[in-house]
Coordinates of C-alpha atoms and ligand atoms in Angstrom, one line a residue:
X84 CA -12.2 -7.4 -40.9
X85 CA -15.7 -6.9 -42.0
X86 CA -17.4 -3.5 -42.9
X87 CA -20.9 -4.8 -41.6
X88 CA -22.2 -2.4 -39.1
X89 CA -22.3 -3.5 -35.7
X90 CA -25.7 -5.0 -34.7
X91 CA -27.8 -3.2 -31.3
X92 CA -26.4 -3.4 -28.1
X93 CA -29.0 -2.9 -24.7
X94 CA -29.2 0.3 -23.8
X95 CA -27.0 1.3 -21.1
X96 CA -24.3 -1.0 -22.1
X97 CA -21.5 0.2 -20.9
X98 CA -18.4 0.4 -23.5
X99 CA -15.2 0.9 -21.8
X100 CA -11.2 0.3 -21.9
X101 CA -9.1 -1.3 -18.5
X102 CA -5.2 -0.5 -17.3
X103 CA -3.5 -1.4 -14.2
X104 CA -1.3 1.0 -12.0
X105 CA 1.9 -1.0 -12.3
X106 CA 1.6 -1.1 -15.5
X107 CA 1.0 2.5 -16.5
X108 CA 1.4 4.7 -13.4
X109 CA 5.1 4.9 -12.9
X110 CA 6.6 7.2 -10.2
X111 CA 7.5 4.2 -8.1
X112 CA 8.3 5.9 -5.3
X113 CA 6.8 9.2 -4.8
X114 CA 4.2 10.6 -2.6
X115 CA 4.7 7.8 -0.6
X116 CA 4.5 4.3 -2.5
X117 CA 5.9 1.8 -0.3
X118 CA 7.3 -1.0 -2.2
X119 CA 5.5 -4.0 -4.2
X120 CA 6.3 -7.5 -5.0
X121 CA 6.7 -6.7 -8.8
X122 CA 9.0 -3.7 -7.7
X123 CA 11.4 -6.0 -6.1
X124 CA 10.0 -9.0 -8.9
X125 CA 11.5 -6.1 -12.1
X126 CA 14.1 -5.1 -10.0
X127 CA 15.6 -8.7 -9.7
X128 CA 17.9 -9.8 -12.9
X129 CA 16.4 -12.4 -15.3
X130 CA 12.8 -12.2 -14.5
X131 CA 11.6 -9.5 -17.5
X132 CA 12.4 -10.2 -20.5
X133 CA 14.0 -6.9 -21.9
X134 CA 15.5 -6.3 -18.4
X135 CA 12.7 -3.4 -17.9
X136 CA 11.2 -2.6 -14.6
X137 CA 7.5 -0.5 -13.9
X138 CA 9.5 2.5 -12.5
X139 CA 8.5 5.0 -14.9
X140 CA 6.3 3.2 -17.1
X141 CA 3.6 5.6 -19.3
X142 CA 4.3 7.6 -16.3
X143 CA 0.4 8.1 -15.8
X144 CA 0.9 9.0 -12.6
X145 CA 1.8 12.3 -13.7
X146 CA 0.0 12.8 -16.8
X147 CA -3.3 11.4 -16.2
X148 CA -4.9 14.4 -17.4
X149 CA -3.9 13.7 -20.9
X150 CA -5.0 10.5 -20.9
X151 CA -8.2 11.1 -19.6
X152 CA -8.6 13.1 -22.4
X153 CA -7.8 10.2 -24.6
X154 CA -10.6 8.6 -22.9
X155 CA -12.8 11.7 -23.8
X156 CA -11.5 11.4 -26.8
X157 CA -13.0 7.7 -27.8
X158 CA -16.5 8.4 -25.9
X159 CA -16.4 5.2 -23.3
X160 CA -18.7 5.3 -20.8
X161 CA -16.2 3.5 -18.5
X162 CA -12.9 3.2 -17.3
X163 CA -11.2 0.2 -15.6
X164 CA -8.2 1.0 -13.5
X165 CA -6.8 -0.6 -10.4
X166 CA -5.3 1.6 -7.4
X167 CA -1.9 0.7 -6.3
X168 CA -2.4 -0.9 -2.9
X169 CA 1.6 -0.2 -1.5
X170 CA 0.1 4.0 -2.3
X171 CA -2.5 3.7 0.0
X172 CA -0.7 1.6 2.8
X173 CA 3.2 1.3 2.0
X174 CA 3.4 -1.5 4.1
X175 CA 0.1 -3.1 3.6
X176 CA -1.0 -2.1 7.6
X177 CA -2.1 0.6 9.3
X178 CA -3.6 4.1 8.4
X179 CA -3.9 5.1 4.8
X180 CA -0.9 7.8 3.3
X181 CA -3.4 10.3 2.1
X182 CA -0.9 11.7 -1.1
X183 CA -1.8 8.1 -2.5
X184 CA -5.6 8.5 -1.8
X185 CA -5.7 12.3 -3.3
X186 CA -4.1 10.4 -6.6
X187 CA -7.2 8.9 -7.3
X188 CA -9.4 11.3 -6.2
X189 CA -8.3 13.6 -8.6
X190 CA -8.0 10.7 -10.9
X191 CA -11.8 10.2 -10.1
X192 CA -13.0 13.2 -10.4
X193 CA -11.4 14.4 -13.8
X194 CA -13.1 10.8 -15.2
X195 CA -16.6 11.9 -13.8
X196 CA -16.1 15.5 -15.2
X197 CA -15.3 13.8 -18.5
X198 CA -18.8 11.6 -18.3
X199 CA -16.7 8.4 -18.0
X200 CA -17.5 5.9 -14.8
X201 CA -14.6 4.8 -12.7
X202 CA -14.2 1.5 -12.5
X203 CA -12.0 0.4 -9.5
X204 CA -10.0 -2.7 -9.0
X205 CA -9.0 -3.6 -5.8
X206 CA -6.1 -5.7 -6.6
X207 CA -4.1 -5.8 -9.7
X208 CA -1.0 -8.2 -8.3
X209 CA 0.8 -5.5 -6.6
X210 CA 0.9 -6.6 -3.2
X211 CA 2.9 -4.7 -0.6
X212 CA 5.8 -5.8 -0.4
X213 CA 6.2 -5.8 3.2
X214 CA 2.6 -8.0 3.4
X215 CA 5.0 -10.8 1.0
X216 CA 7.6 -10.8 3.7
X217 CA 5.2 -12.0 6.0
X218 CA 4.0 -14.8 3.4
X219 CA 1.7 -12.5 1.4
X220 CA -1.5 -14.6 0.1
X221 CA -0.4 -18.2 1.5
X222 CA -0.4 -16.0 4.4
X223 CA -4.1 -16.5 5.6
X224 CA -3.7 -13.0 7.6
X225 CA -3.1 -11.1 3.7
X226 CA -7.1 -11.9 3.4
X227 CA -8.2 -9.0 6.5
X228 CA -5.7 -6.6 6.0
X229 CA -6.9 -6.7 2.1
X230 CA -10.2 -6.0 4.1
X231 CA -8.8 -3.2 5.8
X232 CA -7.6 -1.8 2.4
X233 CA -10.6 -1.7 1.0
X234 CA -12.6 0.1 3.7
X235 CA -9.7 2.7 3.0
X236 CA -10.1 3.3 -0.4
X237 CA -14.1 3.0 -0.1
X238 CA -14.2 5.2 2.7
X239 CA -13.0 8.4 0.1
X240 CA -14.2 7.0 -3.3
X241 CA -17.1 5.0 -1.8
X242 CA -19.4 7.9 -3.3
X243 CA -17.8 8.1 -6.8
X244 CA -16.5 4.6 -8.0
X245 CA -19.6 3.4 -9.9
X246 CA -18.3 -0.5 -10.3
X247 CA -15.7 -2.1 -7.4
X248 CA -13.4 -5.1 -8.5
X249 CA -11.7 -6.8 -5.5
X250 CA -9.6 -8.9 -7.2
X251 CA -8.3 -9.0 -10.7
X252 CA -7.5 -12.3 -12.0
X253 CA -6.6 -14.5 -8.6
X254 CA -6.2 -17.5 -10.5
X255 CA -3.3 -16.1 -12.6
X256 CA -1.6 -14.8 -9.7
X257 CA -1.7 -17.9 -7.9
X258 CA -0.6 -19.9 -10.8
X259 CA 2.1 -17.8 -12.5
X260 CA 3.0 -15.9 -9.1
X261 CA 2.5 -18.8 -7.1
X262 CA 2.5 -22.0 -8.9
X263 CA 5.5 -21.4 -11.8
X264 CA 7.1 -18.5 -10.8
X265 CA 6.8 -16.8 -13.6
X266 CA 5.5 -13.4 -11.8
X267 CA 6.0 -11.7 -8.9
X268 CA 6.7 -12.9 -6.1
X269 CA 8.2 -15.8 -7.8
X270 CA 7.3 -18.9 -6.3
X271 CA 7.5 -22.3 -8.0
X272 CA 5.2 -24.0 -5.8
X273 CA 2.8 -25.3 -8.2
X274 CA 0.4 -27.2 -6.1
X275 CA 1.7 -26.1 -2.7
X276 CA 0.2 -22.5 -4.2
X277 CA -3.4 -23.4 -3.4
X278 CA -3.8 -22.0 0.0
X279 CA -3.3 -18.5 -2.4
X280 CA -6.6 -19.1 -4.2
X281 CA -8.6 -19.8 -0.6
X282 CA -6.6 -17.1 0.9
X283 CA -7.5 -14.4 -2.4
X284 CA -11.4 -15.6 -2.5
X285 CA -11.1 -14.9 1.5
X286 CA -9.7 -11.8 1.2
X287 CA -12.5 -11.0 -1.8
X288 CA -15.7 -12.0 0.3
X289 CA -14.2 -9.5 3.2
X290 CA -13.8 -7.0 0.9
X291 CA -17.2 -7.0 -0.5
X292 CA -18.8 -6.5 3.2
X293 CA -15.9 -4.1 3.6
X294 CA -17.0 -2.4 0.4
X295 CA -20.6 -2.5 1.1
X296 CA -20.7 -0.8 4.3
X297 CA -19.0 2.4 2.8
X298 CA -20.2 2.4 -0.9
X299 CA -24.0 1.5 -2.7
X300 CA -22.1 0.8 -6.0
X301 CA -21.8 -2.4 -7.5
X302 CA -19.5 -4.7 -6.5
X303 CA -17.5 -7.5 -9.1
X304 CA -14.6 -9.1 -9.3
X305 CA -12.4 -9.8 -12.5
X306 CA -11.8 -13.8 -13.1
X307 CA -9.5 -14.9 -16.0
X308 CA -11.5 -17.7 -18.1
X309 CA -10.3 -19.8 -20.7
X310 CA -12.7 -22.7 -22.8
X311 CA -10.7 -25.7 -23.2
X312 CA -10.1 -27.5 -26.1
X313 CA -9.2 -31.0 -25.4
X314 CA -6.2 -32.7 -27.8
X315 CA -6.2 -36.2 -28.0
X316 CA -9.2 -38.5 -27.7
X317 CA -8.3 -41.0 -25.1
X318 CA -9.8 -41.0 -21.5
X319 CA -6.6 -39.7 -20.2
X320 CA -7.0 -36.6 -22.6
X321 CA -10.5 -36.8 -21.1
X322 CA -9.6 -36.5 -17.5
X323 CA -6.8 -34.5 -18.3
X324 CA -9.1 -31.2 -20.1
X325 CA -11.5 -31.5 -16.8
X326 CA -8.5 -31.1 -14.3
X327 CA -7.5 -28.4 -16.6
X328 CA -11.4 -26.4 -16.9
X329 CA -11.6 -27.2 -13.2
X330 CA -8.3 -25.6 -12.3
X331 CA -8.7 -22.3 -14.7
X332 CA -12.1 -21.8 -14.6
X333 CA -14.0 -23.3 -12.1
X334 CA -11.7 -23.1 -8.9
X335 CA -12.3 -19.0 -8.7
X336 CA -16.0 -19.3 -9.9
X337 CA -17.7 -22.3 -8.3
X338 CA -17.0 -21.3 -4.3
X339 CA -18.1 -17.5 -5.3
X340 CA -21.2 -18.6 -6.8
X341 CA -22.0 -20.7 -3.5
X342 CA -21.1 -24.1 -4.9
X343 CA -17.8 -24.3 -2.5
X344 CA -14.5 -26.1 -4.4
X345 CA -14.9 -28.2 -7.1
X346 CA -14.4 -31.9 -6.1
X347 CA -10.7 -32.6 -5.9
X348 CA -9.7 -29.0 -4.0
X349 CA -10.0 -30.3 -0.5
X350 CA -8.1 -27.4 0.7
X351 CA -7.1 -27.5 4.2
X352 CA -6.8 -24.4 4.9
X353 CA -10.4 -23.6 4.7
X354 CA -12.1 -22.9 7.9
X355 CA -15.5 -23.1 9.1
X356 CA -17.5 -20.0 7.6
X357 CA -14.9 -19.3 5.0
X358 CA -17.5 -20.3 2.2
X359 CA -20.3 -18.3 3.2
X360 CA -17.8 -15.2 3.4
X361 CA -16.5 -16.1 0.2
X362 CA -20.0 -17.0 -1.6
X363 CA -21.2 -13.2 -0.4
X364 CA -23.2 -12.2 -3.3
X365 CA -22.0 -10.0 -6.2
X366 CA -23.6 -7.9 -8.7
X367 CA -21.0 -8.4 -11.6
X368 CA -19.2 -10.9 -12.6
X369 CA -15.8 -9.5 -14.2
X370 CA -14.8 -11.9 -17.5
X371 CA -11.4 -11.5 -18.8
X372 CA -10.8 -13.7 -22.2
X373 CA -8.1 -13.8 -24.2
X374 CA -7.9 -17.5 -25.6
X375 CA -9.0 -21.2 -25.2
X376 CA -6.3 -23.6 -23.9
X377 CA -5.6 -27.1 -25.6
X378 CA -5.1 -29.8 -23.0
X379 CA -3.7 -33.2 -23.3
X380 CA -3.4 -36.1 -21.1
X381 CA 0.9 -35.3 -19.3
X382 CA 3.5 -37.7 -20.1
X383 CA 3.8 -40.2 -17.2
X384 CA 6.7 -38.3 -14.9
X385 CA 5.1 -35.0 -15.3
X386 CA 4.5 -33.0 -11.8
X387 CA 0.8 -31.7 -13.3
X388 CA -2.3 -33.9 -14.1
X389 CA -2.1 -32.4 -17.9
X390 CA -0.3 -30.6 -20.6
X391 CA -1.1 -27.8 -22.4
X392 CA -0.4 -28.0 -26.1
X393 CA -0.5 -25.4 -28.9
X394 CA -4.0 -24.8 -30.8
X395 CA -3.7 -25.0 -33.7
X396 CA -5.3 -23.2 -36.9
X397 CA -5.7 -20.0 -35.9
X398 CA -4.2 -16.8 -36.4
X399 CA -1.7 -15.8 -33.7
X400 CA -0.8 -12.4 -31.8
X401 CA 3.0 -11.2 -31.3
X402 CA 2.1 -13.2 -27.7
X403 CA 1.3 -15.9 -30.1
X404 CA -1.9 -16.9 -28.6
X405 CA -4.4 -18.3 -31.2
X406 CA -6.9 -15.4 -32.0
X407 CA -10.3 -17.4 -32.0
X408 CA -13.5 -14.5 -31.0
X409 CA -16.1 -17.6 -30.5
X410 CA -13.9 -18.8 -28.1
X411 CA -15.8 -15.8 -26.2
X412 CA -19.3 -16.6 -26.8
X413 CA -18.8 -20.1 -26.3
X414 CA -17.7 -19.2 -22.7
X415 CA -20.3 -16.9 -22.3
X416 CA -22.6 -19.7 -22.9
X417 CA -21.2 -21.9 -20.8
X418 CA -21.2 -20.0 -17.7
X419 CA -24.7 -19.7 -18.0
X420 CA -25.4 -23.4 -18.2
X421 CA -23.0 -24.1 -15.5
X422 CA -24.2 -21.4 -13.4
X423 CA -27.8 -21.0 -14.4
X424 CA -29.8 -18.5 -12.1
X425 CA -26.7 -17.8 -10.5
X426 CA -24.6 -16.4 -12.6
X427 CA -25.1 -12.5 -12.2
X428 CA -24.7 -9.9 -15.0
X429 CA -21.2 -10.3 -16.8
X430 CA -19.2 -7.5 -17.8
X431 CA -16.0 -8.4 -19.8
X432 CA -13.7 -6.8 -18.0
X433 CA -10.8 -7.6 -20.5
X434 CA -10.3 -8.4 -24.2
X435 CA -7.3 -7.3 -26.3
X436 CA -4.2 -8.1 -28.1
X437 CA -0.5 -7.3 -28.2
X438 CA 0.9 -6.5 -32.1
X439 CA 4.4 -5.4 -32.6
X440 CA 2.4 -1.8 -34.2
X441 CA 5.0 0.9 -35.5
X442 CA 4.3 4.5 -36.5
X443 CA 4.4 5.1 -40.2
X444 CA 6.5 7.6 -42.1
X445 CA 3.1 9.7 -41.5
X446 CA 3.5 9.3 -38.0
X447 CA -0.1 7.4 -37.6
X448 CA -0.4 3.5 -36.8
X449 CA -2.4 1.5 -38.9
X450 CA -3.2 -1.7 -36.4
X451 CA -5.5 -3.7 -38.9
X452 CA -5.0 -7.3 -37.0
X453 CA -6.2 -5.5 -33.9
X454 CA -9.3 -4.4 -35.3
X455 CA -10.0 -7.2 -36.7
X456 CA -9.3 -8.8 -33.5
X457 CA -11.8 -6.8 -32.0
X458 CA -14.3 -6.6 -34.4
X459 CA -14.4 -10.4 -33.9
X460 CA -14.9 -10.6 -30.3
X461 CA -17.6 -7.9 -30.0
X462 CA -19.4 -9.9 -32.5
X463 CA -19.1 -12.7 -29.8
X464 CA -20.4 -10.5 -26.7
X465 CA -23.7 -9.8 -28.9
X466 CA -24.2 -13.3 -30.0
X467 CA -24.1 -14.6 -26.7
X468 CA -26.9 -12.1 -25.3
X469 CA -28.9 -13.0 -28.3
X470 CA -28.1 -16.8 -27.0
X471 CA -29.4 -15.2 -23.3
X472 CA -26.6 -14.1 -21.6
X473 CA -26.6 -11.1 -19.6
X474 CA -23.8 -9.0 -20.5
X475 CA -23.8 -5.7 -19.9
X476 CA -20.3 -4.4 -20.8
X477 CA -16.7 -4.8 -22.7
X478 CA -13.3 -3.3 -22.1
X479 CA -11.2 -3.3 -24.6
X480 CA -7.4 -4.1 -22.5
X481 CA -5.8 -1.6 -23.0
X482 CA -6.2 2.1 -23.2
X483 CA -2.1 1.9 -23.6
X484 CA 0.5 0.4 -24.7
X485 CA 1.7 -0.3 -21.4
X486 CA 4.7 -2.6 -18.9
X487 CA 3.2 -6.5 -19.8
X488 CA 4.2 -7.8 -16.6
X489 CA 7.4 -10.6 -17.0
X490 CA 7.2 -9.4 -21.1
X491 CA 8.3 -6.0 -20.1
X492 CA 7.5 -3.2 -22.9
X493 CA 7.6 -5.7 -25.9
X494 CA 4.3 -6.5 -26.1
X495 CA 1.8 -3.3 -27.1
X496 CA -2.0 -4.1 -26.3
X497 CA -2.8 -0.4 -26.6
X498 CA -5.8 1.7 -28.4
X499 CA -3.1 4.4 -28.3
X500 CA 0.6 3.8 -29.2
X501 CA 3.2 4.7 -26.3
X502 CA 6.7 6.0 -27.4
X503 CA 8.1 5.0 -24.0
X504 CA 11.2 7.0 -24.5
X505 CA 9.3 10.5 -25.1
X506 CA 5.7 8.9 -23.6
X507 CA 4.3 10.6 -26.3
X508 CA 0.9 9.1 -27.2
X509 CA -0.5 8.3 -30.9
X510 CA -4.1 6.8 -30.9
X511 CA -3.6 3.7 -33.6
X512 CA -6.1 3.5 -36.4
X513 CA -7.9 1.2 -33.7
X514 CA -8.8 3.7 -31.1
X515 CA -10.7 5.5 -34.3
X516 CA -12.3 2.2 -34.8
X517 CA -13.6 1.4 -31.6
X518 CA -14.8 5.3 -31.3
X519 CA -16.8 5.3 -34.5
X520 CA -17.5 1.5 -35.4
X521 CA -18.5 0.8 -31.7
X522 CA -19.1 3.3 -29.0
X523 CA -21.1 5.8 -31.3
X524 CA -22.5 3.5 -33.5
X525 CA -24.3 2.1 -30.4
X526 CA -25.3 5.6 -28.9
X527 CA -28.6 6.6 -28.8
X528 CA -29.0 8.9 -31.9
X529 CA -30.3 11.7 -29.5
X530 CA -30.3 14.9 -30.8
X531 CA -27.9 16.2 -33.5
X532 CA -24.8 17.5 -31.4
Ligands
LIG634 C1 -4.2 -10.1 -18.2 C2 -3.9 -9.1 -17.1 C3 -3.5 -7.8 -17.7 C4 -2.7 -7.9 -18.9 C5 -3.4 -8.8 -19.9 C6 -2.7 -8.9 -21.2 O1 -4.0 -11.4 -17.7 O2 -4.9 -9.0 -16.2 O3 -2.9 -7.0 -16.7 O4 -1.4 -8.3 -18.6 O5 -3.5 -10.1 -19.4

C-alpha cells in the first residue's frame, strides 16, 4: 500500500460502490417474488459450494435503511444496485406486482434523501424462472418481454434513477450459465450458448428505446472485460489469445458499438434489423475488471479453440485470481484504440476483491490486501484519463459482503463485513479507507463543514 495521496480526479466524477438483489436482498418470497433461475439453481444439491442458497442473504430487503446509511456513511455519490426482475413480474409476463415496484421506490428515495444517485441495473442474472421454462435467453422471445420489464420499472423510477444498466455482464451469463454450467440455469452448452449473447444484446437495444421513452437519464450497460495475456509463443498460442479477446471482450462490445459480430460469430439467429436495434447508442459504457486471462493454444481433443492457464507472478485473492491494477488501465486503453470516437464515457461499474477478512478480538477488520488492492486499481482509472480515456466513475464491488453466486457466502468482497448469522454489519478498515483516502480526498474543499 502506498501513503501517497491520491492524485485529482475531474470534477463530477462520480465515486460509488455496486450490489445485486440476489445477492443481498433475501426475502425470496415475499411481497410477491415469483421464482428465479438461481432460486431453483441454489435450491438444487451440488451446485454452491457450501450448500447455501440466496433465501435470506444480508436480508437487505428488510434492512435497507441501515445500509443506506452505510452508504451515507462513506460519502459516494453513487449507488449500483440491480432490481430483482421475478419482484416486478413473478413470471416474467404481464402487469407489474406493485409491492416489488414500492421496494425500490422507497429504496430510491431514501438513496436520493441521502445525496447518493441510484444506479439501476436491469438485469443481474435472475431471470424469472417461468421466462427459463420457456427457454429463457436462447429463447429469442426473453429479448421483448425484457423490453416490457423495463418500461415497467422506468415507468415509476424513470424520474429518479440517474444511470440505467440493462444488462449486467451478458457474457458471463452466457458462458458460465450457458456455456459450462457453472451458474444458473445450468446449461453445459458451450458453443450451442451463443444464440444467449444475440438474444441478451436484443433484449439490451429494446430496452434502451424502452428506457428512453419513460426516462431522460443516462442509459449503460455493464460488460465484463478481461486483457489477455497470451502463454506460449507459437502461432497456435497466437490464434488461440484472439479467439479468446474475441470471445470475452469483443463479442458484447463490437455489435453495441455498431461494428456487428466479430468475424467468426456468424450467428444464425440474427435477423434482419437486429444490429441496428442492438448498436442503439448509449451514453455509458459500464466496465467491470477483475483480472487478465492467460490463453494458450488447447491440446488437440479439446471441445474449445483455447485454454486458459494460470498467470503467474502476481499476488492472488482468496478467489485466487492474480491481483494485477494495470491490468485496468491497459484495458482502458485499449478500448479506446479499438473503439476510437466510439467508445462513449466509461464508468467502471465493478472492481473489488474477495479476502477471507475476520473480526479482531477488538471487533474491527483490518482488510490491508483489500486496500491495497484498491489503492492499485484507482491508481489505474487515473492513469488511463491522463493517457485520454474518458472515465467518469468507479464502484468499488461491493458495499457487502454478500451470496458470490456458485461460491455461496465463502467469498467476502465487502467494504463492510457481514456476520450472516446475526447480519450485523462492521465497516472493515477498507470502507474508512475508501471514505477518507478517496471520496473526500477528491471533494471539492468547499466550505469548512
Ligand atoms: C462479477 C459479478 C458480481 C460479483 C463479482 C465478484 O462477475 O457481476 O455479481 O459476483 O463478479
Amino acid at each position: 500500500m502506498t501513503s501517497t495521496p491520491m492524485p485529482d480526479f475531474p470534477a463530477g466524477f462520480r465515486w460509488g460502490v455496486s450490489t445485486s438483489a440476489y445477492q443481498i436482498e433475501g426475502a425470496a418470497t415475499a411481497d410477491g417474488r415469483g421464482p428465479s433461475i438461481w432460486d431453483t439453481f441454489a435450491h438444487s444439491p451440488g451446485r454452491i459450494v457450501d450448500g447455501s442458497t440466496g433465501d435470506e442473504a444480508c436480508d437487505h430487503y428488510h434492512r435497507y435503511a441501515e445500509d443506506v446509511a452505510l452508504l451515507a456513511g462513506l460519502g459516494v455519490s453513487g449507488y449500483r444496485f440491480s432490481i430483482a426482475w421475478p419482484r416486478i413480474q413473478p413470471t416474467g409476463a404481464g402487469p407489474a406486482n406493485p409491492a416489488g415496484l414500492d421496494f425500490y421506490d422507497r429504496l430510491v428515495d431514501t438513496l436520493l434523501a441521502h445525496g447518493v444517485d441510484p444506479v439501476a441495473t436491469l438485469f443481474h442474472w435472475d431471470l424469472p424462472q417461468a421466462l427459463e421454462d420457456a427457454g429463457g435467453w436462447l429463447n429469442r422471445d426473453t429479448a421483448a418481454r425484457f423490453a416490457e420489464y423495463a418500461d415497467l420499472v422506468a415507468a415509476r423510477l424513470g424520474d429518479r434513477v440517474r444511470l440505467w444498466i440493462t444488462l449486467n455482464e451478458p457474457f458471463i451469463h452466457m458462458s458460465l450459465g450457458h456455456g459450462m454450467g457453472t451458474h444458473a440455469p445450468g446449461r453445459a452448452l458451450l458453443f450451442d450458448a451463443f444464440p444467449v449473447a444475440h438474444h441478451q444484446l436484443l433484449g439490451h437495444g429494446l430496452a434502451v428505446a424502452a428506457l428512453r421513452a419513460r426516462s431522460t437519464s443516462p442509459v449503460a450497460i455493464a460488460n465484463n472485460y478481461s486483457p489477455v495475456r497470451q502463454a506460449g509463443d507459437t502461432d497456435a498460442d497466437r490464434a488461440a489469445a484472439a479467439a479468446y479477446d474475441a470471445l470475452h471482450n469483443r463479442l458484447f462490445t463490437d455489435p453495441l458499438l455498431g461494428r456487428g459480430y466479430p468475424d467468426g460469430f456468424e450467428l444464425s439467429v440474427v435477423r434482419p434489423g437486429d444490429l441496428d436495434a442492438i448498436a442503439a447508442p448509449i451514453d455509458v459504457l459500464g466496465v467491470n475488471y477483475y483480472n487478465p486471462t492467460a490463453v494458450r493454444a488447447a491440446e488437440p481433443d479439446s471441445p474449445l479453440p483455447f485454454e486458459l492457464v494460470p498467470l503467474d507472478g502476481y499476488p492472488r485473492t482468496a478467489f485466487d485470481w492474480p491481483v494485477v491494477p494495470d491490468g485496468l488501465r491497459e484495458l482502458l486503453v485499449d478500448l479506446k484504440q479499438r473503439y476510437g470516437d466510439a467508445l462513449p464515457p466509461i464508468q467502471v461499474t465493478e472492481s473489488g476483491c474477495a479476502y477471507d477478512d475476520v473480526p479482531d478480538a477488538d471487533g474491527r477488520v483490518p482488510d490491508p490486501e483489500r486496500i491495497a488492492y484498491l489503492d492499485g486499481h484507482v491508481r489505474a482509472v487515473h492513469a488511463a484519463i491522463a493517457a485520454g480515456v474518458e472515465v467518469t466513475g468507479y464502484f468499488v464491488w461491493s458495499l457487502l459482503d454478500n451470496w458470490e453466486w456458485a461460491e455461496g457466502f465463502t467469498k467476502r468482497f465487502g467494504l463492510v463485513h457481514v456476520d450472516y448469522a446475526t447480519q450485523r454489519r462492521t465497516p472493515k478498515a477498507s470502507y474508512a479507507w475508501y471514505r477518507d483516502a478517496v471520496i473526500r480526498a477528491g471533494a471539492d474543499p468547499g466550505p469548512a463543514r
